[in-house]
């Protein structure tokens, strides 16, 4: 079974600075999807970014980008020019591309604080 | 208006009571899911439904049941609530044909407390 690990339970960053959140996963599959979700204090789960494993190019969405290292099974999220509104729990998630009967596997989350 | 709605948003109940959490969506997605979130554990899948006639158990289905009343409605029931079912519950939908890797779209969550 696949597992997702986020080794940093909490992190903090100064406003306008850059921060990187780590995620590693364990799988024997070659095709899959990886996601970062954000959960602000409102509790809403919001998709931040998605990466297809077959794509070499790292996904980017405005100030958010990923560093996808397939061989190392690593999928980190970089937030540039951090804003107060970026303060939230961030969850990394894995989804097999082969068996759509399988569920998403979520990591335990990293709580990000943004300091003014 | 929100695409995925959940009712109630918060609920406090007592041990042994039956409780139902409801989810509705206007996204037109066939797939719907119920997750549970506990601190330090991320989200875990309780049940999922690929269409009205297809319902499947997830990782932690014991103590829960579901009903898919229509494409747009998916309810989660706790037949006899117990304190360790205190958690944040999320409904989600997805469209595997959208080319998004079956991205999950979440409702706002229901905070359930069982005393």
JSON list of C-alpha atoms in Angstrom, two decimals:
[
{"chain": "A", "resi": 1, "resn": "UNK", "atom": "CA", "xyz": [0.00, 0.00, 0.00]},
{"chain": "A", "resi": 2, "resn": "UNK", "atom": "CA", "xyz": [1.08, 3.51, -0.72]},
{"chain": "A", "resi": 3, "resn": "UNK", "atom": "CA", "xyz": [2.10, 5.83, 2.09]},
{"chain": "A", "resi": 4, "resn": "UNK", "atom": "CA", "xyz": [2.68, 9.56, 2.21]},
{"chain": "A", "resi": 5, "resn": "UNK", "atom": "CA", "xyz": [5.00, 11.18, 4.73]},
{"chain": "A", "resi": 6, "resn": "UNK", "atom": "CA", "xyz": [5.27, 14.83, 5.68]},
{"chain": "A", "resi": 7, "resn": "UNK", "atom": "CA", "xyz": [8.18, 15.06, 8.10]},
{"chain": "A", "resi": 8, "resn": "UNK", "atom": "CA", "xyz": [7.58, 18.66, 9.18]},
{"chain": "A", "resi": 9, "resn": "UNK", "atom": "CA", "xyz": [4.54, 18.92, 11.48]},
{"chain": "A", "resi": 10, "resn": "UNK", "atom": "CA", "xyz": [4.99, 22.68, 11.74]},
{"chain": "A", "resi": 11, "resn": "UNK", "atom": "CA", "xyz": [6.86, 25.37, 9.86]},
{"chain": "A", "resi": 12, "resn": "UNK", "atom": "CA", "xyz": [6.99, 29.12, 9.86]},
{"chain": "A", "resi": 13, "resn": "UNK", "atom": "CA", "xyz": [8.04, 31.73, 7.33]},
{"chain": "A", "resi": 14, "resn": "UNK", "atom": "CA", "xyz": [8.41, 35.46, 7.32]},
{"chain": "A", "resi": 15, "resn": "UNK", "atom": "CA", "xyz": [6.01, 37.37, 5.13]},
{"chain": "A", "resi": 16, "resn": "UNK", "atom": "CA", "xyz": [7.41, 37.89, 1.61]},
{"chain": "A", "resi": 17, "resn": "UNK", "atom": "CA", "xyz": [9.98, 35.11, 2.09]},
{"chain": "A", "resi": 18, "resn": "UNK", "atom": "CA", "xyz": [10.07, 31.68, 0.46]},
{"chain": "A", "resi": 19, "resn": "UNK", "atom": "CA", "xyz": [9.31, 28.39, 2.20]},
{"chain": "A", "resi": 20, "resn": "UNK", "atom": "CA", "xyz": [9.48, 24.77, 1.09]},
{"chain": "A", "resi": 21, "resn": "UNK", "atom": "CA", "xyz": [7.27, 22.03, 2.50]},
{"chain": "A", "resi": 22, "resn": "UNK", "atom": "CA", "xyz": [8.48, 18.45, 2.17]},
{"chain": "A", "resi": 23, "resn": "UNK", "atom": "CA", "xyz": [6.59, 15.36, 1.11]},
{"chain": "A", "resi": 24, "resn": "UNK", "atom": "CA", "xyz": [7.83, 11.86, 0.38]},
{"chain": "A", "resi": 25, "resn": "UNK", "atom": "CA", "xyz": [5.79, 8.87, -0.69]},
{"chain": "A", "resi": 26, "resn": "UNK", "atom": "CA", "xyz": [6.23, 5.18, -1.09]},
{"chain": "A", "resi": 27, "resn": "UNK", "atom": "CA", "xyz": [4.85, 3.33, -4.12]},
{"chain": "A", "resi": 28, "resn": "UNK", "atom": "CA", "xyz": [5.77, 0.57, -6.51]},
{"chain": "A", "resi": 29, "resn": "UNK", "atom": "CA", "xyz": [3.69, 2.09, -9.30]},
{"chain": "A", "resi": 30, "resn": "UNK", "atom": "CA", "xyz": [5.11, 4.11, -12.16]},
{"chain": "A", "resi": 31, "resn": "UNK", "atom": "CA", "xyz": [2.08, 6.22, -13.03]},
{"chain": "A", "resi": 32, "resn": "UNK", "atom": "CA", "xyz": [0.26, 8.29, -10.46]},
{"chain": "A", "resi": 33, "resn": "UNK", "atom": "CA", "xyz": [-0.80, 11.78, -9.47]},
{"chain": "A", "resi": 34, "resn": "UNK", "atom": "CA", "xyz": [0.39, 13.94, -6.62]},
{"chain": "A", "resi": 35, "resn": "UNK", "atom": "CA", "xyz": [-1.44, 16.82, -5.03]},
{"chain": "A", "resi": 36, "resn": "UNK", "atom": "CA", "xyz": [-1.01, 19.57, -2.50]},
{"chain": "A", "resi": 37, "resn": "UNK", "atom": "CA", "xyz": [-4.12, 20.72, -0.67]},
{"chain": "A", "resi": 38, "resn": "UNK", "atom": "CA", "xyz": [-4.39, 23.74, 1.63]},
{"chain": "A", "resi": 39, "resn": "UNK", "atom": "CA", "xyz": [-6.68, 23.87, 4.66]},
{"chain": "A", "resi": 40, "resn": "UNK", "atom": "CA", "xyz": [-6.99, 27.37, 6.13]},
{"chain": "A", "resi": 41, "resn": "UNK", "atom": "CA", "xyz": [-8.71, 28.01, 9.48]},
{"chain": "A", "resi": 42, "resn": "UNK", "atom": "CA", "xyz": [-12.05, 27.98, 7.63]},
{"chain": "A", "resi": 43, "resn": "UNK", "atom": "CA", "xyz": [-11.53, 24.16, 7.34]},
{"chain": "A", "resi": 44, "resn": "UNK", "atom": "CA", "xyz": [-12.15, 24.17, 3.60]},
{"chain": "A", "resi": 45, "resn": "UNK", "atom": "CA", "xyz": [-9.83, 21.84, 1.65]},
{"chain": "A", "resi": 46, "resn": "UNK", "atom": "CA", "xyz": [-8.51, 23.74, -1.35]},
{"chain": "A", "resi": 47, "resn": "UNK", "atom": "CA", "xyz": [-6.48, 22.27, -4.20]},
{"chain": "A", "resi": 48, "resn": "UNK", "atom": "CA", "xyz": [-3.18, 24.12, -4.52]},
{"chain": "A", "resi": 49, "resn": "UNK", "atom": "CA", "xyz": [-1.39, 22.20, -7.23]},
{"chain": "A", "resi": 50, "resn": "UNK", "atom": "CA", "xyz": [-1.40, 18.86, -9.06]},
{"chain": "A", "resi": 51, "resn": "UNK", "atom": "CA", "xyz": [1.43, 16.91, -10.71]},
{"chain": "A", "resi": 52, "resn": "UNK", "atom": "CA", "xyz": [1.18, 14.00, -13.12]},
{"chain": "A", "resi": 53, "resn": "UNK", "atom": "CA", "xyz": [4.02, 11.54, -12.56]},
{"chain": "A", "resi": 54, "resn": "UNK", "atom": "CA", "xyz": [4.58, 11.00, -16.28]},
{"chain": "A", "resi": 55, "resn": "UNK", "atom": "CA", "xyz": [5.33, 14.69, -16.78]},
{"chain": "A", "resi": 56, "resn": "UNK", "atom": "CA", "xyz": [8.95, 15.73, -16.38]},
{"chain": "A", "resi": 57, "resn": "UNK", "atom": "CA", "xyz": [8.12, 19.39, -15.95]},
{"chain": "A", "resi": 58, "resn": "UNK", "atom": "CA", "xyz": [7.37, 20.60, -12.46]},
{"chain": "A", "resi": 59, "resn": "UNK", "atom": "CA", "xyz": [3.90, 22.08, -12.00]},
{"chain": "A", "resi": 60, "resn": "UNK", "atom": "CA", "xyz": [3.50, 25.75, -11.10]},
{"chain": "A", "resi": 61, "resn": "UNK", "atom": "CA", "xyz": [0.51, 27.83, -10.07]},
{"chain": "A", "resi": 62, "resn": "UNK", "atom": "CA", "xyz": [1.37, 31.49, -9.55]},
{"chain": "A", "resi": 63, "resn": "UNK", "atom": "CA", "xyz": [3.46, 31.67, -6.34]},
{"chain": "A", "resi": 64, "resn": "UNK", "atom": "CA", "xyz": [3.24, 27.91, -5.79]},
{"chain": "A", "resi": 65, "resn": "UNK", "atom": "CA", "xyz": [5.57, 25.45, -7.45]},
{"chain": "A", "resi": 66, "resn": "UNK", "atom": "CA", "xyz": [6.68, 21.89, -6.86]},
{"chain": "A", "resi": 67, "resn": "UNK", "atom": "CA", "xyz": [9.95, 20.04, -7.03]},
{"chain": "A", "resi": 68, "resn": "UNK", "atom": "CA", "xyz": [9.03, 16.57, -8.20]},
{"chain": "A", "resi": 69, "resn": "UNK", "atom": "CA", "xyz": [11.83, 14.03, -7.92]},
{"chain": "A", "resi": 70, "resn": "UNK", "atom": "CA", "xyz": [10.35, 10.76, -9.16]},
{"chain": "A", "resi": 71, "resn": "UNK", "atom": "CA", "xyz": [13.36, 8.56, -8.46]},
{"chain": "A", "resi": 72, "resn": "UNK", "atom": "CA", "xyz": [13.63, 9.89, -4.94]},
{"chain": "A", "resi": 73, "resn": "UNK", "atom": "CA", "xyz": [9.83, 9.75, -4.48]},
{"chain": "A", "resi": 74, "resn": "UNK", "atom": "CA", "xyz": [9.85, 13.31, -3.29]},
{"chain": "A", "resi": 75, "resn": "UNK", "atom": "CA", "xyz": [7.28, 16.04, -3.97]},
{"chain": "A", "resi": 76, "resn": "UNK", "atom": "CA", "xyz": [8.01, 19.31, -2.20]},
{"chain": "A", "resi": 77, "resn": "UNK", "atom": "CA", "xyz": [5.94, 22.49, -2.38]},
{"chain": "A", "resi": 78, "resn": "UNK", "atom": "CA", "xyz": [7.61, 25.88, -2.65]},
{"chain": "A", "resi": 79, "resn": "UNK", "atom": "CA", "xyz": [5.69, 28.99, -1.74]},
{"chain": "A", "resi": 80, "resn": "UNK", "atom": "CA", "xyz": [7.29, 32.19, -2.95]},
{"chain": "A", "resi": 81, "resn": "UNK", "atom": "CA", "xyz": [6.58, 35.70, -1.64]},
{"chain": "A", "resi": 82, "resn": "UNK", "atom": "CA", "xyz": [4.64, 34.24, 1.30]},
{"chain": "A", "resi": 83, "resn": "UNK", "atom": "CA", "xyz": [1.49, 36.07, 2.29]},
{"chain": "A", "resi": 84, "resn": "UNK", "atom": "CA", "xyz": [-0.49, 36.08, 5.53]},
{"chain": "A", "resi": 85, "resn": "UNK", "atom": "CA", "xyz": [-3.26, 34.25, 3.72]},
{"chain": "A", "resi": 86, "resn": "UNK", "atom": "CA", "xyz": [-0.93, 31.33, 3.07]},
{"chain": "A", "resi": 87, "resn": "UNK", "atom": "CA", "xyz": [-1.10, 30.36, 6.75]},
{"chain": "A", "resi": 88, "resn": "UNK", "atom": "CA", "xyz": [-2.82, 26.97, 6.80]},
{"chain": "A", "resi": 89, "resn": "UNK", "atom": "CA", "xyz": [-2.41, 23.23, 7.07]},
{"chain": "A", "resi": 90, "resn": "UNK", "atom": "CA", "xyz": [-0.94, 21.77, 3.91]},
{"chain": "A", "resi": 91, "resn": "UNK", "atom": "CA", "xyz": [-1.60, 18.17, 2.92]},
{"chain": "A", "resi": 92, "resn": "UNK", "atom": "CA", "xyz": [0.29, 16.16, 0.36]},
{"chain": "A", "resi": 93, "resn": "UNK", "atom": "CA", "xyz": [-1.72, 13.41, -1.36]},
{"chain": "A", "resi": 94, "resn": "UNK", "atom": "CA", "xyz": [-1.10, 10.51, -3.73]},
{"chain": "A", "resi": 95, "resn": "UNK", "atom": "CA", "xyz": [-3.48, 8.94, -6.23]},
{"chain": "A", "resi": 96, "resn": "UNK", "atom": "CA", "xyz": [-2.77, 5.86, -8.34]},
{"chain": "A", "resi": 97, "resn": "UNK", "atom": "CA", "xyz": [-3.36, 6.26, -12.06]},
{"chain": "A", "resi": 98, "resn": "UNK", "atom": "CA", "xyz": [-3.97, 2.54, -12.50]},
{"chain": "A", "resi": 99, "resn": "UNK", "atom": "CA", "xyz": [-6.77, 1.59, -10.21]},
{"chain": "A", "resi": 100, "resn": "UNK", "atom": "CA", "xyz": [-9.45, 4.16, -9.79]},
{"chain": "A", "resi": 101, "resn": "UNK", "atom": "CA", "xyz": [-11.02, 2.02, -7.13]},
{"chain": "A", "resi": 102, "resn": "UNK", "atom": "CA", "xyz": [-8.20, 3.04, -4.86]},
{"chain": "A", "resi": 103, "resn": "UNK", "atom": "CA", "xyz": [-8.53, 6.06, -2.68]},
{"chain": "A", "resi": 104, "resn": "UNK", "atom": "CA", "xyz": [-6.41, 9.08, -2.30]},
{"chain": "A", "resi": 105, "resn": "UNK", "atom": "CA", "xyz": [-3.70, 8.65, 0.33]},
{"chain": "A", "resi": 106, "resn": "UNK", "atom": "CA", "xyz": [-3.08, 11.77, 2.38]},
{"chain": "A", "resi": 107, "resn": "UNK", "atom": "CA", "xyz": [-0.08, 12.70, 4.45]},
{"chain": "A", "resi": 108, "resn": "UNK", "atom": "CA", "xyz": [-0.52, 13.89, 8.05]},
{"chain": "A", "resi": 109, "resn": "UNK", "atom": "CA", "xyz": [-0.12, 17.55, 7.14]},
{"chain": "A", "resi": 110, "resn": "UNK", "atom": "CA", "xyz": [2.24, 20.46, 7.82]},
{"chain": "A", "resi": 111, "resn": "UNK", "atom": "CA", "xyz": [1.00, 23.52, 9.66]},
{"chain": "A", "resi": 112, "resn": "UNK", "atom": "CA", "xyz": [2.45, 26.67, 8.13]},
{"chain": "A", "resi": 113, "resn": "UNK", "atom": "CA", "xyz": [2.56, 29.93, 10.04]},
{"chain": "A", "resi": 114, "resn": "UNK", "atom": "CA", "xyz": [3.33, 33.21, 8.28]},
{"chain": "A", "resi": 115, "resn": "UNK", "atom": "CA", "xyz": [4.93, 35.86, 10.45]},
{"chain": "A", "resi": 116, "resn": "UNK", "atom": "CA", "xyz": [4.30, 39.54, 9.67]},
{"chain": "B", "resi": 1, "resn": "UNK", "atom": "CA", "xyz": [-23.12, 29.20, -4.20]},
{"chain": "B", "resi": 2, "resn": "UNK", "atom": "CA", "xyz": [-20.79, 26.41, -3.11]},
{"chain": "B", "resi": 3, "resn": "UNK", "atom": "CA", "xyz": [-20.50, 23.42, -5.43]},
{"chain": "B", "resi": 4, "resn": "UNK", "atom": "CA", "xyz": [-20.34, 20.89, -2.58]},
{"chain": "B", "resi": 5, "resn": "UNK", "atom": "CA", "xyz": [-22.39, 21.54, 0.54]},
{"chain": "B", "resi": 6, "resn": "UNK", "atom": "CA", "xyz": [-22.58, 19.68, 3.82]},
{"chain": "B", "resi": 7, "resn": "UNK", "atom": "CA", "xyz": [-25.16, 19.80, 6.59]},
{"chain": "B", "resi": 8, "resn": "UNK", "atom": "CA", "xyz": [-24.88, 20.29, 9.46]},
{"chain": "B", "resi": 9, "resn": "UNK", "atom": "CA", "xyz": [-21.62, 22.26, 9.76]},
{"chain": "B", "resi": 10, "resn": "UNK", "atom": "CA", "xyz": [-21.30, 21.44, 13.43]},
{"chain": "B", "resi": 11, "resn": "UNK", "atom": "CA", "xyz": [-23.01, 18.83, 15.56]},
{"chain": "B", "resi": 12, "resn": "UNK", "atom": "CA", "xyz": [-22.74, 17.70, 19.15]},
{"chain": "B", "resi": 13, "resn": "UNK", "atom": "CA", "xyz": [-24.39, 14.42, 20.05]},
{"chain": "B", "resi": 14, "resn": "UNK", "atom": "CA", "xyz": [-24.35, 11.79, 22.77]},
{"chain": "B", "resi": 15, "resn": "UNK", "atom": "CA", "xyz": [-22.98, 8.28, 22.78]},
{"chain": "B", "resi": 16, "resn": "UNK", "atom": "CA", "xyz": [-25.43, 5.80, 21.31]},
{"chain": "B", "resi": 17, "resn": "UNK", "atom": "CA", "xyz": [-27.38, 8.31, 19.22]},
{"chain": "B", "resi": 18, "resn": "UNK", "atom": "CA", "xyz": [-27.95, 7.86, 15.51]},
{"chain": "B", "resi": 19, "resn": "UNK", "atom": "CA", "xyz": [-26.77, 10.73, 13.39]},
{"chain": "B", "resi": 20, "resn": "UNK", "atom": "CA", "xyz": [-26.78, 11.50, 9.68]},
{"chain": "B", "resi": 21, "resn": "UNK", "atom": "CA", "xyz": [-24.47, 13.84, 7.83]},
{"chain": "B", "resi": 22, "resn": "UNK", "atom": "CA", "xyz": [-25.65, 15.02, 4.44]},
{"chain": "B", "resi": 23, "resn": "UNK", "atom": "CA", "xyz": [-23.79, 16.07, 1.33]},
{"chain": "B", "resi": 24, "resn": "UNK", "atom": "CA", "xyz": [-25.09, 17.66, -1.85]},
{"chain": "B", "resi": 25, "resn": "UNK", "atom": "CA", "xyz": [-23.24, 18.73, -4.97]},
{"chain": "B", "resi": 26, "resn": "UNK", "atom": "CA", "xyz": [-24.01, 20.76, -8.05]},
{"chain": "B", "resi": 27, "resn": "UNK", "atom": "CA", "xyz": [-20.83, 19.86, -9.94]},
{"chain": "B", "resi": 28, "resn": "UNK", "atom": "CA", "xyz": [-22.51, 17.04, -11.84]},
{"chain": "B", "resi": 29, "resn": "UNK", "atom": "CA", "xyz": [-19.85, 14.56, -10.75]},
{"chain": "B", "resi": 30, "resn": "UNK", "atom": "CA", "xyz": [-20.68, 10.87, -10.55]},
{"chain": "B", "resi": 31, "resn": "UNK", "atom": "CA", "xyz": [-18.13, 10.08, -7.85]},
{"chain": "B", "resi": 32, "resn": "UNK", "atom": "CA", "xyz": [-18.65, 11.04, -4.24]},
{"chain": "B", "resi": 33, "resn": "UNK", "atom": "CA", "xyz": [-16.65, 10.29, -1.10]},
{"chain": "B", "resi": 34, "resn": "UNK", "atom": "CA", "xyz": [-16.75, 10.58, 2.67]},
{"chain": "B", "resi": 35, "resn": "UNK", "atom": "CA", "xyz": [-13.53, 11.25, 4.57]},
{"chain": "B", "resi": 36, "resn": "UNK", "atom": "CA", "xyz": [-12.68, 11.64, 8.19]},
{"chain": "B", "resi": 37, "resn": "UNK", "atom": "CA", "xyz": [-9.95, 13.99, 9.44]},
{"chain": "B", "resi": 38, "resn": "UNK", "atom": "CA", "xyz": [-8.18, 13.50, 12.75]},
{"chain": "B", "resi": 39, "resn": "UNK", "atom": "CA", "xyz": [-5.23, 15.55, 14.01]},
{"chain": "B", "resi": 40, "resn": "UNK", "atom": "CA", "xyz": [-1.91, 14.12, 12.88]},
{"chain": "B", "resi": 41, "resn": "UNK", "atom": "CA", "xyz": [-3.54, 11.52, 10.61]},
{"chain": "B", "resi": 42, "resn": "UNK", "atom": "CA", "xyz": [-4.56, 13.49, 7.58]},
{"chain": "B", "resi": 43, "resn": "UNK", "atom": "CA", "xyz": [-7.76, 12.40, 5.83]},
{"chain": "B", "resi": 44, "resn": "UNK", "atom": "CA", "xyz": [-8.92, 8.80, 5.70]},
{"chain": "B", "resi": 45, "resn": "UNK", "atom": "CA", "xyz": [-11.55, 7.40, 3.40]},
{"chain": "B", "resi": 46, "resn": "UNK", "atom": "CA", "xyz": [-14.74, 6.01, 4.95]},
{"chain": "B", "resi": 47, "resn": "UNK", "atom": "CA", "xyz": [-16.89, 5.19, 1.90]},
{"chain": "B", "resi": 48, "resn": "UNK", "atom": "CA", "xyz": [-16.97, 6.06, -1.76]},
{"chain": "B", "resi": 49, "resn": "UNK", "atom": "CA", "xyz": [-19.56, 5.85, -4.52]},
{"chain": "B", "resi": 50, "resn": "UNK", "atom": "CA", "xyz": [-18.85, 5.84, -8.24]},
{"chain": "B", "resi": 51, "resn": "UNK", "atom": "CA", "xyz": [-22.51, 6.15, -9.15]},
{"chain": "B", "resi": 52, "resn": "UNK", "atom": "CA", "xyz": [-25.92, 5.72, -7.54]},
{"chain": "B", "resi": 53, "resn": "UNK", "atom": "CA", "xyz": [-25.73, 1.92, -7.66]},
{"chain": "B", "resi": 54, "resn": "UNK", "atom": "CA", "xyz": [-22.05, 1.56, -6.78]},
{"chain": "B", "resi": 55, "resn": "UNK", "atom": "CA", "xyz": [-20.99, 2.01, -3.16]},
{"chain": "B", "resi": 56, "resn": "UNK", "atom": "CA", "xyz": [-17.73, 0.79, -1.70]},
{"chain": "B", "resi": 57, "resn": "UNK", "atom": "CA", "xyz": [-16.08, 0.62, 1.68]},
{"chain": "B", "resi": 58, "resn": "UNK", "atom": "CA", "xyz": [-12.99, 2.65, 2.30]},
{"chain": "B", "resi": 59, "resn": "UNK", "atom": "CA", "xyz": [-10.18, 2.31, 4.79]},
{"chain": "B", "resi": 60, "resn": "UNK", "atom": "CA", "xyz": [-12.24, 2.91, 7.95]},
{"chain": "B", "resi": 61, "resn": "UNK", "atom": "CA", "xyz": [-15.88, 1.96, 7.26]},
{"chain": "B", "resi": 62, "resn": "UNK", "atom": "CA", "xyz": [-16.64, 0.15, 10.54]},
{"chain": "B", "resi": 63, "resn": "UNK", "atom": "CA", "xyz": [-19.34, 1.96, 12.49]},
{"chain": "B", "resi": 64, "resn": "UNK", "atom": "CA", "xyz": [-20.53, 3.93, 9.45]},
{"chain": "B", "resi": 65, "resn": "UNK", "atom": "CA", "xyz": [-23.06, 3.43, 6.69]},
{"chain": "B", "resi": 66, "resn": "UNK", "atom": "CA", "xyz": [-23.92, 5.49, 3.61]},
{"chain": "B", "resi": 67, "resn": "UNK", "atom": "CA", "xyz": [-26.76, 6.12, 1.22]},
{"chain": "B", "resi": 68, "resn": "UNK", "atom": "CA", "xyz": [-26.54, 7.53, -2.30]},
{"chain": "B", "resi": 69, "resn": "UNK", "atom": "CA", "xyz": [-30.01, 8.95, -2.80]},
{"chain": "B", "resi": 70, "resn": "UNK", "atom": "CA", "xyz": [-29.26, 10.54, -6.17]},
{"chain": "B", "resi": 71, "resn": "UNK", "atom": "CA", "xyz": [-26.30, 11.55, -8.26]},
{"chain": "B", "resi": 72, "resn": "UNK", "atom": "CA", "xyz": [-26.12, 14.76, -6.28]},
{"chain": "B", "resi": 73, "resn": "UNK", "atom": "CA", "xyz": [-26.69, 13.42, -2.76]},
{"chain": "B", "resi": 74, "resn": "UNK", "atom": "CA", "xyz": [-24.57, 11.19, -0.54]},
{"chain": "B", "resi": 75, "resn": "UNK", "atom": "CA", "xyz": [-25.32, 10.73, 3.16]},
{"chain": "B", "resi": 76, "resn": "UNK", "atom": "CA", "xyz": [-23.17, 9.30, 5.94]},
{"chain": "B", "resi": 77, "resn": "UNK", "atom": "CA", "xyz": [-24.78, 7.70, 8.99]},
{"chain": "B", "resi": 78, "resn": "UNK", "atom": "CA", "xyz": [-23.45, 6.76, 12.37]},
{"chain": "B", "resi": 79, "resn": "UNK", "atom": "CA", "xyz": [-25.92, 4.19, 13.67]},
{"chain": "B", "resi": 80, "resn": "UNK", "atom": "CA", "xyz": [-24.73, 4.37, 17.26]},
{"chain": "B", "resi": 81, "resn": "UNK", "atom": "CA", "xyz": [-22.22, 7.15, 17.79]},
{"chain": "B", "resi": 82, "resn": "UNK", "atom": "CA", "xyz": [-19.23, 6.62, 20.05]},
{"chain": "B", "resi": 83, "resn": "UNK", "atom": "CA", "xyz": [-16.71, 9.19, 21.36]},
{"chain": "B", "resi": 84, "resn": "UNK", "atom": "CA", "xyz": [-13.86, 8.06, 19.09]},
{"chain": "B", "resi": 85, "resn": "UNK", "atom": "CA", "xyz": [-15.97, 9.09, 16.11]},
{"chain": "B", "resi": 86, "resn": "UNK", "atom": "CA", "xyz": [-15.43, 12.68, 17.16]},
{"chain": "B", "resi": 87, "resn": "UNK", "atom": "CA", "xyz": [-13.73, 14.19, 14.12]},
{"chain": "B", "resi": 88, "resn": "UNK", "atom": "CA", "xyz": [-14.03, 16.50, 11.15]},
{"chain": "B", "resi": 89, "resn": "UNK", "atom": "CA", "xyz": [-15.93, 14.86, 8.29]},
{"chain": "B", "resi": 90, "resn": "UNK", "atom": "CA", "xyz": [-15.57, 15.84, 4.66]},
{"chain": "B", "resi": 91, "resn": "UNK", "atom": "CA", "xyz": [-17.60, 15.02, 1.61]},
{"chain": "B", "resi": 92, "resn": "UNK", "atom": "CA", "xyz": [-15.83, 15.19, -1.74]},
{"chain": "B", "resi": 93, "resn": "UNK", "atom": "CA", "xyz": [-16.63, 14.70, -5.42]},
{"chain": "B", "resi": 94, "resn": "UNK", "atom": "CA", "xyz": [-14.55, 13.96, -8.48]},
{"chain": "B", "resi": 95, "resn": "UNK", "atom": "CA", "xyz": [-14.78, 13.51, -12.22]},
{"chain": "B", "resi": 96, "resn": "UNK", "atom": "CA", "xyz": [-12.25, 10.97, -13.52]},
{"chain": "B", "resi": 97, "resn": "UNK", "atom": "CA", "xyz": [-12.99, 11.94, -17.11]},
{"chain": "B", "resi": 98, "resn": "UNK", "atom": "CA", "xyz": [-11.91, 15.53, -16.63]},
{"chain": "B", "resi": 99, "resn": "UNK", "atom": "CA", "xyz": [-8.21, 14.78, -17.08]},
{"chain": "B", "resi": 100, "resn": "UNK", "atom": "CA", "xyz": [-7.42, 16.02, -13.58]},
{"chain": "B", "resi": 101, "resn": "UNK", "atom": "CA", "xyz": [-6.20, 12.79, -12.03]},
{"chain": "B", "resi": 102, "resn": "UNK", "atom": "CA", "xyz": [-9.54, 12.34, -10.26]},
{"chain": "B", "resi": 103, "resn": "UNK", "atom": "CA", "xyz": [-8.96, 15.54, -8.28]},
{"chain": "B", "resi": 104, "resn": "UNK", "atom": "CA", "xyz": [-11.11, 15.62, -5.17]},
{"chain": "B", "resi": 105, "resn": "UNK", "atom": "CA", "xyz": [-13.35, 18.67, -4.64]},
{"chain": "B", "resi": 106, "resn": "UNK", "atom": "CA", "xyz": [-14.30, 19.03, -1.00]},
{"chain": "B", "resi": 107, "resn": "UNK", "atom": "CA", "xyz": [-17.26, 20.36, 0.91]},
{"chain": "B", "resi": 108, "resn": "UNK", "atom": "CA", "xyz": [-16.78, 22.69, 3.89]},
{"chain": "B", "resi": 109, "resn": "UNK", "atom": "CA", "xyz": [-16.69, 19.87, 6.45]},
{"chain": "B", "resi": 110, "resn": "UNK", "atom": "CA", "xyz": [-18.82, 18.88, 9.43]},
{"chain": "B", "resi": 111, "resn": "UNK", "atom": "CA", "xyz": [-17.34, 19.07, 12.91]},
{"chain": "B", "resi": 112, "resn": "UNK", "atom": "CA", "xyz": [-18.88, 16.19, 14.90]},
{"chain": "B", "resi": 113, "resn": "UNK", "atom": "CA", "xyz": [-18.46, 15.83, 18.64]},
{"chain": "B", "resi": 114, "resn": "UNK", "atom": "CA", "xyz": [-19.70, 12.70, 20.41]},
{"chain": "B", "resi": 115, "resn": "UNK", "atom": "CA", "xyz": [-19.96, 13.07, 24.18]}
]
